[in-house]
Short mmCIF file of C-alpha atoms in Angstrom, two decimals:
data_model
loop_
_atom_site.label_atom_id
_atom_site.label_comp_id
_atom_site.label_asym_id
_atom_site.label_seq_id
_atom_site.Cartn_x
_atom_site.Cartn_y
_atom_site.Cartn_z
CA UNK A 1486 17.91 36.49 -8.10
CA UNK A 1487 14.60 36.23 -5.95
CA UNK A 1488 13.61 39.57 -4.09
CA UNK A 1489 13.12 40.15 -0.41
CA UNK A 1490 9.65 38.96 0.85
CA UNK A 1491 9.13 42.88 1.67
CA UNK A 1492 9.32 43.25 -1.76
CA UNK A 1493 6.57 41.43 -2.50
CA UNK A 1494 3.89 43.31 -2.80
CA UNK A 1495 -0.06 43.76 -4.44
CA UNK A 1496 0.34 44.13 -7.83
CA UNK A 1497 4.06 43.03 -8.16
CA UNK A 1498 4.72 41.32 -11.54
CA UNK A 1499 7.24 39.00 -9.47
CA UNK A 1500 4.81 35.47 -8.14
CA UNK A 1501 6.30 33.38 -5.62
CA UNK A 1502 7.07 29.93 -8.32
CA UNK A 1503 5.43 27.63 -5.35
CA UNK A 1504 1.70 30.04 -5.88
CA UNK A 1505 2.35 29.94 -9.59
CA UNK A 1506 2.64 25.84 -9.02
CA UNK A 1507 -0.20 25.35 -6.31
CA UNK A 1508 -2.48 27.94 -9.16
CA UNK A 1509 -1.78 26.24 -12.32
CA UNK A 1510 -2.06 22.70 -10.09
CA UNK A 1511 -5.52 24.07 -9.12
CA UNK A 1512 -6.95 25.35 -12.68
CA UNK A 1513 -5.18 21.83 -14.33
CA UNK A 1514 -7.51 19.61 -11.62
CA UNK A 1515 -10.60 21.57 -11.82
CA UNK A 1516 -10.09 21.00 -15.72
CA UNK A 1517 -9.41 17.56 -15.75
CA UNK A 1518 -12.32 17.10 -13.44
CA UNK A 1519 -15.51 15.76 -14.48
CA UNK A 1520 -18.54 17.75 -14.75
CA UNK A 1521 -21.91 17.57 -13.69
CA UNK A 1522 -23.34 14.88 -15.23
CA UNK A 1523 -27.55 14.57 -16.69
CA UNK A 1524 -29.66 11.69 -15.29
CA UNK A 1525 -32.62 12.24 -18.03
CA UNK A 1526 -31.47 9.10 -20.16
CA UNK A 1527 -30.98 7.08 -17.07
CA UNK A 1528 -33.84 4.92 -16.04
CA UNK A 1529 -34.95 4.52 -12.19
CA UNK A 1530 -33.17 1.40 -11.22
CA UNK A 1531 -34.80 -1.34 -11.10
CA UNK A 1532 -36.26 -2.44 -7.09
CA UNK A 1533 -34.78 -6.05 -6.32
CA UNK A 1534 -35.65 -7.97 -3.74
CA UNK A 1535 -33.26 -11.22 -2.03
CA UNK A 1536 -36.03 -13.71 -3.84
CA UNK A 1537 -35.55 -11.84 -6.94
CA UNK A 1538 -31.79 -11.41 -6.55
CA UNK A 1539 -31.57 -15.39 -5.59
CA UNK A 1540 -33.54 -16.43 -8.20
CA UNK A 1541 -31.09 -14.27 -10.92
CA UNK A 1542 -28.19 -16.24 -9.94
CA UNK A 1543 -29.93 -19.49 -9.41
CA UNK A 1544 -30.77 -19.31 -13.74
CA UNK A 1545 -27.40 -17.56 -14.29
CA UNK A 1546 -25.64 -19.98 -16.51
CA UNK A 1547 -22.73 -17.54 -16.53
CA UNK A 1548 -20.61 -17.00 -12.85
CA UNK A 1549 -21.93 -13.53 -11.44
CA UNK A 1550 -20.12 -10.60 -9.86
CA UNK A 1551 -22.49 -8.55 -7.14
CA UNK A 1552 -21.63 -5.33 -6.21
CA UNK A 1553 -23.66 -3.62 -3.56
CA UNK A 1554 -22.66 -0.07 -3.57
CA UNK A 1555 -24.58 2.74 -2.50
CA UNK A 1556 -24.46 7.33 -3.78
CA UNK A 1557 -22.66 8.45 -0.57
CA UNK A 1558 -19.94 6.01 -0.17
CA UNK A 1559 -16.72 7.45 -0.82
CA UNK A 1560 -14.91 3.71 -1.50
CA UNK A 1561 -17.41 3.09 -3.85
CA UNK A 1562 -16.64 5.90 -5.79
CA UNK A 1563 -12.65 4.64 -6.44
CA UNK A 1564 -13.83 1.10 -7.05
CA UNK A 1565 -16.42 1.87 -10.01
CA UNK A 1566 -14.47 2.78 -12.81
CA UNK A 1567 -12.36 -0.64 -12.19
CA UNK A 1568 -15.44 -2.69 -11.66
CA UNK A 1569 -16.66 -0.56 -15.71
CA UNK A 1570 -14.02 -1.43 -17.11
CA UNK A 1571 -13.83 -4.98 -15.28
CA UNK A 1572 -17.64 -5.40 -17.30
CA UNK A 1573 -16.27 -4.15 -20.53
CA UNK A 1574 -14.05 -6.66 -20.50
CA UNK A 1575 -15.12 -10.15 -19.00
CA UNK A 1576 -19.01 -8.85 -20.29
CA UNK A 1577 -19.50 -12.13 -22.29
CA UNK A 1578 -18.13 -14.34 -19.93
CA UNK A 1579 -19.28 -13.07 -16.33
CA UNK A 1580 -22.72 -11.33 -15.42
CA UNK A 1581 -21.97 -7.92 -13.42
CA UNK A 1582 -25.16 -6.50 -11.06
CA UNK A 1583 -24.80 -3.46 -9.32
CA UNK A 1584 -26.66 -3.36 -5.82
CA UNK A 1585 -27.03 0.09 -5.38
CA UNK A 1586 -28.85 0.12 -1.47
CA UNK A 1587 -30.12 2.69 1.01
CA UNK A 1588 -29.90 5.53 -1.21
CA UNK A 1589 -32.49 7.78 -3.88
CA UNK A 1590 -33.27 7.06 -6.88
CA UNK A 1591 -31.75 10.58 -7.89
CA UNK A 1592 -28.52 9.81 -6.17
CA UNK A 1593 -28.30 6.69 -7.63
CA UNK A 1594 -29.24 7.24 -11.28
CA UNK A 1595 -26.80 10.24 -10.97
CA UNK A 1596 -23.87 7.80 -9.64
CA UNK A 1597 -24.76 5.81 -12.96
CA UNK A 1598 -24.64 8.48 -15.11
CA UNK A 1599 -20.93 9.28 -14.06
CA UNK A 1600 -19.49 5.56 -13.34
CA UNK A 1601 -21.95 3.32 -14.93
CA UNK A 1602 -23.26 5.00 -18.11
CA UNK A 1603 -23.35 2.23 -21.14
CA UNK A 1604 -21.15 -0.04 -18.75
CA UNK A 1605 -22.27 -3.64 -18.52
CA UNK A 1606 -23.40 -3.65 -15.33
CA UNK A 1607 -26.96 -4.33 -14.06
CA UNK A 1608 -27.73 -1.78 -11.52
CA UNK A 1609 -31.17 -3.17 -9.11
CA UNK A 1610 -31.96 -0.81 -6.57
CA UNK A 1611 -32.30 -2.02 -2.52
CA UNK A 1612 -33.41 0.99 -0.30
CA UNK A 1613 -33.38 -0.65 2.57
CA UNK A 1614 -30.73 -2.95 1.89
CA UNK A 1615 -31.47 -5.94 3.73
CA UNK A 1616 -30.89 -7.79 0.43
CA UNK A 1617 -26.80 -7.83 1.20
CA UNK A 1618 -27.24 -9.26 4.49
CA UNK A 1619 -29.10 -12.26 3.17
CA UNK A 1620 -27.63 -13.44 0.75
CA UNK A 1621 -24.54 -13.63 3.67
CA UNK A 1622 -22.47 -10.34 3.40
CA UNK A 1623 -23.36 -7.03 5.95
CA UNK A 1624 -24.77 -3.70 5.81
CA UNK A 1625 -21.44 -2.15 5.61
CA UNK A 1626 -20.20 -1.33 1.88
CA UNK A 1627 -19.08 -1.54 -0.61
CA UNK A 1628 -18.85 -5.46 -0.68
CA UNK A 1629 -18.24 -7.55 -3.83
CA UNK A 1630 -19.99 -11.24 -4.18
CA UNK A 1631 -18.17 -13.74 -6.54
CA UNK A 1632 -20.73 -16.77 -7.12
CA UNK A 1633 -20.06 -19.51 -9.55
CA UNK A 1634 -22.77 -20.30 -12.18
CA UNK A 1635 -26.28 -21.44 -10.49
CA UNK A 1636 -26.01 -19.39 -7.69
CA UNK A 1637 -22.78 -20.74 -5.43
CA UNK A 1638 -21.59 -17.89 -3.07
CA UNK A 1639 -17.56 -18.29 -3.27
CA UNK A 1640 -16.25 -15.39 -2.03
CA UNK A 1641 -17.37 -12.44 -0.46
CA UNK A 1642 -15.10 -9.10 -0.39
CA UNK A 1643 -15.71 -7.16 1.83
CA UNK A 1644 -14.58 -2.93 0.98
CA UNK A 1645 -12.56 -1.47 -1.44
CA UNK A 1646 -11.51 -3.81 -3.81
CA UNK A 1647 -8.02 -3.81 -5.75
CA UNK A 1648 -7.51 -4.39 -9.26
CA UNK A 1649 -5.19 -7.83 -8.84
CA UNK A 1650 -8.17 -8.81 -6.42
CA UNK A 1651 -10.67 -8.66 -8.98
CA UNK A 1652 -8.57 -9.70 -11.56
CA UNK A 1653 -7.89 -13.18 -9.05
CA UNK A 1654 -11.11 -13.92 -8.33
CA UNK A 1655 -12.69 -13.30 -11.97
CA UNK A 1656 -10.02 -16.23 -12.98
CA UNK A 1657 -11.39 -18.08 -10.34
CA UNK A 1658 -15.31 -17.59 -11.41
CA UNK A 1659 -13.90 -18.81 -14.96
CA UNK A 1660 -11.40 -21.76 -14.27
CA UNK A 1661 -13.46 -22.61 -11.32
CA UNK B 524 -9.88 -6.19 6.72
CA UNK B 525 -9.65 -2.23 4.99
CA UNK B 526 -6.09 -2.23 7.74
CA UNK B 527 -4.16 -4.31 6.13
CA UNK B 528 -3.70 -2.27 3.24
CA UNK B 529 -1.93 -0.44 5.76
CA UNK B 530 -0.42 -2.84 7.65
CA UNK B 531 1.23 -3.74 4.23
CA UNK B 532 2.18 -0.40 3.01
CA UNK B 533 4.43 -0.39 6.36
CA UNK B 534 6.19 -2.85 5.88
CA UNK B 535 7.82 -0.59 2.62
CA UNK B 536 9.28 2.27 5.16
CA UNK B 537 9.96 0.67 7.56
CA UNK B 538 11.89 -2.00 5.90
CA UNK B 539 13.60 1.38 4.67
CA UNK B 540 13.72 2.81 7.75
CA UNK B 541 15.82 -0.25 8.79
CA UNK B 542 18.77 0.33 6.37
CA UNK B 543 18.59 3.63 7.00
CA UNK B 544 19.29 3.12 10.86
CA UNK B 545 21.40 0.25 10.99
CA UNK B 546 23.58 1.09 7.99
CA UNK B 547 26.59 1.87 7.27
CA UNK B 548 27.11 5.39 8.20
CA UNK B 549 26.84 8.16 4.99
CA UNK B 550 29.41 9.88 5.02
CA UNK B 551 29.67 9.84 1.72
CA UNK B 552 26.15 11.62 1.02
CA UNK B 553 26.91 14.22 3.73
CA UNK B 554 23.84 13.80 5.20
CA UNK B 555 22.69 12.52 8.65
CA UNK B 556 20.71 8.86 9.22
CA UNK B 557 17.25 11.98 9.66
CA UNK B 558 17.86 13.67 6.90
CA UNK B 559 18.38 10.81 4.64
CA UNK B 560 15.15 9.12 6.39
CA UNK B 561 13.64 12.28 6.10
CA UNK B 562 13.96 12.85 2.04
CA UNK B 563 12.88 9.17 1.98
CA UNK B 564 10.10 9.67 3.20
CA UNK B 565 9.35 13.30 1.34
CA UNK B 566 9.82 10.92 -1.76
CA UNK B 567 6.98 8.82 -0.08
CA UNK B 568 4.33 10.87 0.77
CA UNK B 569 5.00 13.13 -2.47
CA UNK B 570 5.01 9.27 -4.62
CA UNK B 571 1.63 8.37 -3.55
CA UNK B 572 -0.09 11.21 -3.52
CA UNK B 573 0.58 11.68 -7.33
CA UNK B 574 0.12 8.70 -8.10
CA UNK B 575 -3.56 8.79 -6.05
CA UNK B 576 -4.36 11.94 -8.08
CA UNK B 577 -3.25 10.19 -11.19
CA UNK B 578 -5.34 7.26 -10.41
CA UNK B 579 -8.26 9.26 -9.92
CA UNK B 580 -7.53 11.51 -12.96
CA UNK B 581 -7.23 8.94 -15.02
CA UNK B 582 -10.38 7.13 -13.90
CA UNK B 583 -12.65 10.22 -14.47
CA UNK B 584 -13.00 11.20 -11.11
CA UNK B 585 -12.20 15.12 -10.20
CA UNK B 586 -10.17 15.47 -6.83
CA UNK B 587 -11.63 18.54 -5.96
CA UNK B 588 -15.47 17.75 -6.22
CA UNK B 589 -14.64 14.22 -4.70
CA UNK B 590 -11.22 15.42 -2.16
CA UNK B 591 -12.38 12.74 -0.08
CA UNK B 592 -11.84 9.99 -1.95
CA UNK B 593 -7.34 11.42 -2.77
CA UNK B 594 -7.28 9.87 0.56
CA UNK B 595 -8.43 6.32 -0.80
CA UNK B 596 -5.94 4.12 -1.25
CA UNK B 597 -6.95 1.04 -1.78
CA UNK B 598 -9.29 2.65 -4.40
CA UNK B 599 -5.74 2.76 -6.53
CA UNK B 600 -2.76 4.48 -7.01
CA UNK B 601 -0.70 5.43 -10.69
CA UNK B 602 2.22 3.23 -10.27
CA UNK B 603 4.45 4.59 -12.66
CA UNK B 604 3.62 8.75 -11.70
CA UNK B 605 3.84 7.52 -8.28
CA UNK B 606 7.54 6.60 -8.90
CA UNK B 607 8.11 9.46 -11.20
CA UNK B 608 7.43 12.34 -8.37
CA UNK B 609 9.05 10.18 -5.60
CA UNK B 610 11.98 10.59 -8.01
CA UNK B 611 11.72 13.84 -8.51
CA UNK B 612 11.45 14.85 -4.75
CA UNK B 613 14.24 13.19 -3.82
CA UNK B 614 16.63 14.84 -6.40
CA UNK B 615 14.97 18.38 -5.79
CA UNK B 616 16.10 17.32 -2.32
CA UNK B 617 19.53 16.94 -3.56
CA UNK B 618 19.86 19.38 -6.05
CA UNK B 619 18.79 22.93 -3.91
CA UNK B 620 20.64 20.86 -0.57
CA UNK B 621 23.51 20.39 -2.93
CA UNK B 622 24.39 16.95 -2.23
CA UNK B 623 24.35 15.03 -5.26
CA UNK B 624 25.13 11.60 -3.34
CA UNK B 625 22.24 11.93 -1.76
CA UNK B 626 20.07 9.46 -4.58
CA UNK B 627 23.14 7.06 -4.34
CA UNK B 628 22.70 6.68 -0.59
CA UNK B 629 19.44 6.51 -0.51
CA UNK B 630 19.65 3.55 -3.66
CA UNK B 631 20.01 0.32 -1.75
CA UNK B 632 17.79 1.66 1.49
CA UNK B 633 14.46 2.86 -1.51
CA UNK B 634 14.69 -1.33 -3.15
CA UNK B 635 14.14 -2.25 0.82
CA UNK B 636 11.25 -1.05 0.98
CA UNK B 637 10.19 -1.63 -2.14
CA UNK B 638 10.71 -5.22 -1.36
CA UNK B 639 8.84 -4.68 1.73
CA UNK B 640 6.13 -2.90 0.11
CA UNK B 641 6.01 -6.42 -2.24
CA UNK B 642 6.58 -8.81 0.81
CA UNK B 643 3.81 -7.24 2.59
CA UNK B 644 1.61 -8.80 0.41
CA UNK B 645 1.09 -11.30 3.30
CA UNK B 646 -0.57 -9.36 5.66
CA UNK B 647 -3.36 -8.51 2.98
CA UNK B 648 -3.53 -12.27 1.56
CA UNK B 649 -2.47 -10.86 -2.05
CA UNK B 650 0.61 -12.53 -2.80
CA UNK B 651 -1.01 -14.75 -5.71
CA UNK B 652 -0.45 -14.40 -9.16
CA UNK B 653 -0.82 -16.58 -12.51
CA UNK B 654 -1.48 -20.68 -12.28
CA UNK B 655 1.33 -22.88 -11.72
CA UNK B 656 2.25 -26.25 -11.34
CA UNK B 657 5.31 -25.65 -9.67
CA UNK B 658 6.15 -26.77 -6.07
CA UNK B 659 6.57 -23.30 -4.98
CA UNK B 660 2.72 -22.02 -5.69
CA UNK B 661 -0.41 -22.09 -2.97
CA UNK B 662 -3.84 -21.94 -4.02
CA UNK B 663 -6.12 -18.99 -1.70
CA UNK B 664 -8.44 -20.30 0.79
CA UNK B 665 -11.24 -22.25 -0.40
CA UNK B 666 -9.57 -23.10 -4.52
CA UNK B 667 -7.25 -25.94 -5.42
CA UNK B 668 -5.93 -23.97 -8.12
CA UNK B 669 -2.04 -23.10 -7.73
CA UNK B 670 -0.91 -19.97 -8.28
CA UNK B 671 2.67 -18.27 -8.33
CA UNK B 672 3.08 -16.65 -5.10
CA UNK B 673 4.32 -13.65 -7.54
CA UNK B 674 5.08 -10.57 -4.88
CA UNK B 675 7.38 -12.98 -3.01
CA UNK B 676 8.96 -13.21 -6.33
CA UNK B 677 9.76 -9.47 -6.73
CA UNK B 678 10.44 -9.29 -3.34
CA UNK B 679 12.93 -11.90 -3.71
CA UNK B 680 14.30 -9.99 -6.89
CA UNK B 681 14.58 -6.34 -5.42
CA UNK B 682 16.16 -7.73 -2.02
CA UNK B 683 18.88 -8.94 -4.27
CA UNK B 684 19.29 -5.98 -5.99
CA UNK B 685 18.95 -4.01 -2.59
CA UNK B 686 22.27 -5.95 -2.05
CA UNK B 687 23.98 -5.22 -4.95
CA UNK B 688 24.28 -1.85 -4.70
CA UNK B 689 24.50 -1.73 -1.50
CA UNK B 690 27.80 -3.30 -2.11
CA UNK B 691 28.71 -1.63 -5.22
CA UNK B 692 28.38 1.48 -3.94
CA UNK B 693 31.05 2.68 -2.62
CA UNK B 694 33.64 2.07 -5.58
CA UNK B 695 30.89 3.10 -7.89
CA UNK B 696 30.84 6.53 -9.77
CA UNK B 697 28.05 9.43 -9.00
CA UNK B 698 24.58 8.70 -9.87
CA UNK B 699 25.75 5.34 -11.14
CA UNK B 700 24.05 3.29 -7.81
CA UNK B 701 21.17 5.60 -8.10
CA UNK B 702 20.47 4.42 -11.59
CA UNK B 703 21.33 0.58 -11.15
CA UNK B 704 18.47 0.79 -8.70
CA UNK B 705 15.79 2.37 -10.26
CA UNK B 706 17.00 -0.15 -13.43
CA UNK B 707 16.70 -3.24 -11.09
CA UNK B 708 13.24 -1.82 -9.63
CA UNK B 709 11.96 -1.48 -13.70
CA UNK B 710 13.34 -5.26 -14.58
CA UNK B 711 12.10 -6.63 -10.93
CA UNK B 712 8.76 -5.31 -12.14
CA UNK B 713 8.85 -6.13 -15.61
CA UNK B 714 9.44 -9.68 -15.45
CA UNK B 715 7.16 -10.37 -12.68
CA UNK B 716 4.17 -8.50 -14.72
CA UNK B 717 2.82 -11.54 -17.10
CA UNK B 718 2.69 -13.28 -13.83
CA UNK B 719 -0.03 -10.69 -12.08
CA UNK B 720 -3.76 -11.33 -13.37
CA UNK B 721 -4.90 -7.83 -14.46
CA UNK B 722 -7.63 -5.77 -15.86
CA UNK B 723 -5.04 -3.92 -18.41
CA UNK B 724 -2.05 -5.67 -18.52
CA UNK B 725 -0.04 -3.43 -15.93
CA UNK B 726 2.49 0.16 -16.94
CA UNK B 727 4.55 -2.21 -18.56
CA UNK B 728 5.88 1.12 -20.97
CA UNK B 729 6.42 2.72 -17.06
CA UNK B 730 8.65 -0.12 -15.95
CA UNK B 731 10.56 -0.54 -18.76
CA UNK B 732 11.56 3.38 -19.23
CA UNK B 733 12.77 2.71 -15.99
CA UNK B 734 14.95 0.38 -16.62
CA UNK B 735 15.57 2.19 -20.11
CA UNK B 736 16.22 5.27 -17.99
CA UNK B 737 18.20 3.67 -14.86
CA UNK B 738 20.72 1.67 -17.14
CA UNK B 739 21.29 5.07 -19.12
CA UNK B 740 22.24 7.08 -16.01
CA UNK B 741 24.19 4.04 -14.92
CA UNK B 742 25.68 3.85 -17.76
CA UNK B 743 26.82 7.73 -18.14
CA UNK B 744 28.04 7.33 -14.61
CA UNK B 745 30.75 4.98 -15.63
CA UNK B 746 31.95 5.82 -18.86
CA UNK B 747 32.38 9.34 -17.60
CA UNK B 748 34.97 8.12 -14.34
CA UNK B 749 36.41 5.86 -17.30
CA UNK B 750 37.13 9.28 -19.97
CA UNK B 751 38.33 10.85 -16.90
CA UNK B 752 40.86 7.92 -15.70
CA UNK B 753 41.85 7.92 -19.40
CA UNK B 754 42.53 12.05 -19.34
CA UNK B 755 44.41 11.80 -15.79
CA UNK B 756 48.28 11.32 -16.16
CA UNK B 757 49.36 8.08 -14.56
CA UNK B 758 51.08 8.27 -11.17
CA UNK B 759 55.02 9.38 -11.57
CA UNK B 760 57.01 6.05 -10.81
CA UNK B 761 59.49 6.29 -7.75
#
């Protein structure tokens, strides 16, 4: 039988179950979380202009997915693991480009260290954030462009992309 | 737009609410419509929260250091953990309130809610799956590749299961409708999963687990009732 609330005093061996549960959950989540990442092995992201990216797209024999992200963008953090997984799975068939916008190099590199370390994604840097607008998008992040081989824009996805949508769009690119 | 997911998500609980609000009185659960709805809503919220946390942890994102990410539901919800958390929440509510028939009373509404969630794909243009030559398929805007409307298949299966459980639940033994609903939910997802393009193949182990667990619960409930009938003496002849 549980003791009345008034009998629960500081130092008492009795701990209410909910408090123990909450404490355990906090400790578990803290333990499972990512630790701070070293960025020493992450090179600076190469700066890119609209002309550079358009040239890359036009010259690509593979379909290209360009994901626009920023380290300060919370939704970008949510979709980054999905894009890394997609790049690993479809790397030989589809080219993945991460376009970092309106960010500092240090924060961009920290983001790369946390989510894209070793992933088959070429991350580039657009400090002013004008390239996505020139490609037909907007200044909002995240954005995901799906280009066919040769550079034709097939689909522009606004906002966070989910697994099903990403898988369908990749399938469309590969069958198109 | 981002809000399409919100609208689509509202269709699921909305469908469940309609079943609970306009369905027959739930006297057998000894619970009011409001109590049933509160329990279901608590189960949904607990499921989404746990599913989101599980998805973040799986992706290596710390929910404490990135607390804001928890609300970005579009970033992913681990379906299996979400379903398990919802079931546990409803089970605990039934146990604490001493209402063992609560899960059975919620079963048809839960299946209808799941059907509504799948049918909500229409609002966010996310119904399509693998390519097909069947006339029921359609193509994405700007594409010529005709695809299965897989989410609508799942919605139809779940709605059918909800109707069957609804009809059966009055005559069914305790926990059998809840078990059957769990099995039907697992089955509906399992048979439609091959039609969904996916990066990881989908959480089929969870769906198979739900199918097995639900079938087991329903089978045990039916077997117990059958054994009870065998033990009871026949009614006296007049």
